[in-house]
């Protein structure tokens, strides 16, 4: 899959670095061992973070800044990484979806980046372009119905929007039949080393919890 960063994003975030992670996988409804890892991280964060200090984590702070630069209120349309950690800090249970979605959420929580997870077989075409949502652009968020993505960073395939840092699209979502996983890491803080570590972490999780094979990743700017 080819990933292109548009001039719209370069103008508001010239330091942006992303990673595209792919693997062949076997999904499952639930992994107890994975959830032990998720819950352990939640315990750690409740001792070290607050709902205010989490906004200062580099990946989250940079994403919030890009939202503002694009004209979106990050407190109304929270980046997914912030929303997940916020739930943990409030003592709320994270949503348990399936093993692939859950491991992507863990990776997002661990590194603070908003991460899109997709069933690669559902994309139209062989190119994804990262741009900015337009007024009236149709977009069905997973479990959220139609959402207003005007001013949100958005990945588009040949048919339209597939992922934003707030919510991915129903059309390309992961399900129990997913065999080709594609994950996009959004490093709006420009930290290439941390984005790389996040990509490698996802590949480790895919092997450990989803029988991942043929794992690979590429960075893009």
Short mmCIF file of C-alpha atoms in Angstrom, two decimals:
data_model
loop_
_atom_site.label_atom_id
_atom_site.label_comp_id
_atom_site.label_asym_id
_atom_site.label_seq_id
_atom_site.Cartn_x
_atom_site.Cartn_y
_atom_site.Cartn_z
CA UNK A 1 0.00 0.00 0.00
CA UNK A 2 1.33 3.44 -0.96
CA UNK A 3 0.71 6.30 1.50
CA UNK A 4 0.87 9.96 0.43
CA UNK A 5 0.92 12.96 2.77
CA UNK A 6 -0.86 15.90 1.14
CA UNK A 7 0.30 19.51 1.09
CA UNK A 8 -2.62 20.32 3.41
CA UNK A 9 -1.01 18.26 6.17
CA UNK A 10 2.54 19.36 5.39
CA UNK A 11 1.50 22.99 5.82
CA UNK A 12 0.03 22.48 9.33
CA UNK A 13 2.54 19.84 10.44
CA UNK A 14 5.80 19.88 8.46
CA UNK A 15 7.41 17.51 10.99
CA UNK A 16 4.82 14.75 10.49
CA UNK A 17 6.11 11.19 10.25
CA UNK A 18 3.86 8.16 9.88
CA UNK A 19 4.26 4.42 9.74
CA UNK A 20 2.29 1.88 7.73
CA UNK A 21 2.37 -1.54 9.40
CA UNK A 22 1.11 -4.69 7.67
CA UNK A 23 0.84 -8.35 8.67
CA UNK A 24 -1.07 -11.50 7.84
CA UNK A 25 -3.07 -12.37 10.95
CA UNK A 26 -5.69 -14.57 12.57
CA UNK A 27 -8.22 -12.62 14.59
CA UNK A 28 -10.09 -13.90 17.65
CA UNK A 29 -12.93 -12.65 19.80
CA UNK A 30 -10.87 -12.26 22.99
CA UNK A 31 -7.37 -12.75 24.38
CA UNK A 32 -7.08 -12.96 28.17
CA UNK A 33 -3.29 -12.51 28.06
CA UNK A 34 -3.62 -9.36 25.96
CA UNK A 35 -6.10 -7.91 28.43
CA UNK A 36 -3.73 -8.60 31.29
CA UNK A 37 -1.23 -6.39 29.47
CA UNK A 38 -3.85 -3.69 28.85
CA UNK A 39 -5.03 -3.69 32.47
CA UNK A 40 -1.45 -3.53 33.78
CA UNK A 41 -0.84 -0.42 31.69
CA UNK A 42 -4.07 1.10 33.03
CA UNK A 43 -2.85 0.54 36.61
CA UNK A 44 0.44 2.24 35.75
CA UNK A 45 -1.23 5.26 34.16
CA UNK A 46 -3.64 5.78 37.05
CA UNK A 47 -0.58 6.22 39.27
CA UNK A 48 1.33 8.56 36.95
CA UNK A 49 -1.19 10.58 34.88
CA UNK A 50 -4.26 12.75 35.30
CA UNK A 51 -6.90 13.74 32.74
CA UNK A 52 -5.08 17.07 32.40
CA UNK A 53 -1.47 15.88 32.30
CA UNK A 54 -2.23 13.27 29.63
CA UNK A 55 -2.84 16.15 27.20
CA UNK A 56 0.85 17.00 27.56
CA UNK A 57 2.08 13.63 26.29
CA UNK A 58 4.01 14.51 23.10
CA UNK A 59 1.96 12.41 20.68
CA UNK A 60 -1.35 13.64 22.09
CA UNK A 61 -0.27 17.28 22.43
CA UNK A 62 0.93 17.35 18.81
CA UNK A 63 -2.28 15.77 17.52
CA UNK A 64 -4.39 18.28 19.45
CA UNK A 65 -2.33 21.11 17.96
CA UNK A 66 -2.91 19.82 14.42
CA UNK A 67 -6.66 19.63 15.12
CA UNK A 68 -6.60 23.28 16.14
CA UNK A 69 -4.55 24.25 13.09
CA UNK A 70 -7.09 22.49 10.86
CA UNK A 71 -9.99 24.24 12.62
CA UNK A 72 -11.24 21.40 14.86
CA UNK A 73 -11.82 21.53 18.62
CA UNK A 74 -9.76 18.65 20.11
CA UNK A 75 -11.84 18.66 23.31
CA UNK A 76 -15.02 17.98 21.31
CA UNK A 77 -13.46 15.59 18.79
CA UNK A 78 -10.84 13.92 20.97
CA UNK A 79 -7.97 12.01 19.37
CA UNK A 80 -8.57 8.30 20.01
CA UNK A 81 -5.40 7.85 22.07
CA UNK A 82 -6.47 10.62 24.44
CA UNK A 83 -10.01 9.26 24.70
CA UNK A 84 -8.77 5.76 25.54
CA UNK A 85 -6.34 6.88 28.24
CA UNK A 86 -8.94 9.27 29.61
CA UNK A 87 -11.36 6.36 30.09
CA UNK A 88 -8.67 4.46 31.98
CA UNK A 89 -7.95 7.40 34.26
CA UNK A 90 -11.67 7.82 34.99
CA UNK A 91 -11.84 4.19 36.11
CA UNK A 92 -14.03 3.16 33.18
CA UNK A 93 -13.63 -0.15 31.38
CA UNK A 94 -12.21 0.02 27.87
CA UNK A 95 -14.45 -1.38 25.17
CA UNK A 96 -13.53 -4.99 24.36
CA UNK A 97 -14.00 -5.49 20.61
CA UNK A 98 -11.78 -8.28 19.30
CA UNK A 99 -8.11 -9.18 19.57
CA UNK A 100 -6.85 -7.10 16.63
CA UNK A 101 -8.74 -3.98 17.64
CA UNK A 102 -7.78 -4.47 21.28
CA UNK A 103 -4.06 -4.80 20.49
CA UNK A 104 -4.17 -1.67 18.33
CA UNK A 105 -5.80 0.18 21.22
CA UNK A 106 -3.02 -1.06 23.52
CA UNK A 107 -0.39 0.25 21.10
CA UNK A 108 -2.16 3.61 20.92
CA UNK A 109 -2.37 3.85 24.71
CA UNK A 110 1.27 2.81 25.20
CA UNK A 111 2.73 5.38 22.80
CA UNK A 112 0.10 8.13 22.78
CA UNK A 113 -0.36 8.16 19.02
CA UNK A 114 -3.74 7.92 17.35
CA UNK A 115 -3.55 4.73 15.32
CA UNK A 116 -5.86 3.54 12.56
CA UNK A 117 -6.44 -0.19 12.19
CA UNK A 118 -7.94 -1.58 8.99
CA UNK A 119 -8.84 -4.70 7.08
CA UNK A 120 -6.60 -4.10 4.06
CA UNK A 121 -8.79 -6.27 1.82
CA UNK A 122 -11.56 -3.65 2.11
CA UNK A 123 -9.58 -0.74 0.64
CA UNK A 124 -10.39 0.49 -2.85
CA UNK A 125 -7.21 0.97 -4.87
CA UNK A 126 -3.58 0.73 -3.78
CA UNK A 127 -3.01 4.26 -2.44
CA UNK A 128 -3.99 6.08 0.74
CA UNK A 129 -3.73 9.86 0.92
CA UNK A 130 -3.63 11.82 4.17
CA UNK A 131 -5.50 15.11 3.81
CA UNK A 132 -8.04 17.23 5.68
CA UNK A 133 -11.79 16.57 5.85
CA UNK A 134 -14.08 18.83 3.82
CA UNK A 135 -17.46 20.35 4.67
CA UNK A 136 -20.27 17.87 4.00
CA UNK A 137 -17.88 15.00 3.25
CA UNK A 138 -19.73 11.74 4.04
CA UNK A 139 -18.07 9.65 6.74
CA UNK A 140 -19.50 6.88 8.91
CA UNK A 141 -17.47 6.41 12.06
CA UNK A 142 -17.34 2.96 13.63
CA UNK A 143 -20.23 2.74 16.07
CA UNK A 144 -20.83 6.50 15.75
CA UNK A 145 -22.90 6.90 12.61
CA UNK A 146 -22.29 9.87 10.35
CA UNK A 147 -19.75 12.27 11.83
CA UNK A 148 -18.54 15.70 10.76
CA UNK A 149 -14.92 15.29 9.64
CA UNK A 150 -14.51 18.84 8.33
CA UNK A 151 -11.15 20.02 9.65
CA UNK A 152 -10.01 16.56 10.78
CA UNK A 153 -6.95 14.86 9.30
CA UNK A 154 -8.33 12.01 7.16
CA UNK A 155 -6.91 9.14 5.14
CA UNK A 156 -8.75 8.48 1.87
CA UNK A 157 -8.62 5.56 -0.52
CA UNK A 158 -10.06 5.66 -4.06
CA UNK A 159 -13.62 5.67 -2.69
CA UNK A 160 -13.31 8.17 0.16
CA UNK A 161 -12.40 8.59 3.80
CA UNK A 162 -11.30 5.53 5.75
CA UNK A 163 -9.62 6.86 8.89
CA UNK A 164 -9.27 9.90 11.16
CA UNK A 165 -7.47 10.20 14.52
CA UNK A 166 -10.92 10.38 16.15
CA UNK A 167 -12.64 7.43 14.45
CA UNK A 168 -12.04 4.95 11.64
CA UNK A 169 -14.70 4.22 9.02
CA UNK A 170 -17.23 1.40 9.09
CA UNK A 171 -16.40 0.50 5.49
CA UNK A 172 -12.85 -0.68 6.18
CA UNK A 173 -13.14 -1.82 9.78
CA UNK A 174 -11.54 -4.94 11.21
CA UNK A 175 -13.75 -7.95 11.92
CA UNK A 176 -13.25 -11.58 12.91
CA UNK A 177 -12.65 -12.51 9.27
CA UNK A 178 -9.77 -10.04 8.84
CA UNK A 179 -6.65 -11.77 7.54
CA UNK A 180 -4.60 -8.83 6.23
CA UNK A 181 -4.08 -6.17 8.88
CA UNK A 182 -2.95 -2.66 8.00
CA UNK A 183 -2.19 -0.11 10.70
CA UNK A 184 -1.38 3.58 10.28
CA UNK A 185 0.53 5.41 13.03
CA UNK A 186 0.23 9.19 13.06
CA UNK A 187 3.34 10.87 14.46
CA UNK A 188 2.35 14.51 14.46
CA UNK A 189 5.18 15.16 16.92
CA UNK A 190 7.74 14.17 14.26
CA UNK A 191 9.49 11.66 16.53
CA UNK A 192 10.74 9.09 14.02
CA UNK A 193 12.34 6.88 16.67
CA UNK A 194 9.16 6.67 18.72
CA UNK A 195 6.99 6.01 15.67
CA UNK A 196 9.39 3.22 14.70
CA UNK A 197 9.22 1.74 18.22
CA UNK A 198 5.43 1.87 18.01
CA UNK A 199 5.45 0.02 14.68
CA UNK A 200 7.73 -2.68 16.08
CA UNK A 201 5.51 -2.96 19.16
CA UNK A 202 2.46 -3.57 16.97
CA UNK A 203 4.28 -6.29 15.05
CA UNK A 204 5.25 -7.93 18.35
CA UNK A 205 1.63 -7.86 19.51
CA UNK A 206 0.43 -9.27 16.17
CA UNK A 207 2.82 -12.22 16.46
CA UNK A 208 2.07 -12.84 20.11
CA UNK A 209 -1.70 -12.50 20.05
CA UNK A 210 -2.82 -12.95 16.42
CA UNK A 211 -0.36 -15.45 14.93
CA UNK A 212 1.07 -12.65 12.82
CA UNK A 213 3.30 -13.51 9.87
CA UNK A 214 4.94 -11.54 7.04
CA UNK A 215 5.07 -8.49 9.29
CA UNK A 216 6.61 -5.33 7.85
CA UNK A 217 6.40 -1.58 8.14
CA UNK A 218 7.46 1.53 6.28
CA UNK A 219 7.81 5.13 7.40
CA UNK A 220 6.34 7.96 5.33
CA UNK A 221 6.35 11.75 5.43
#
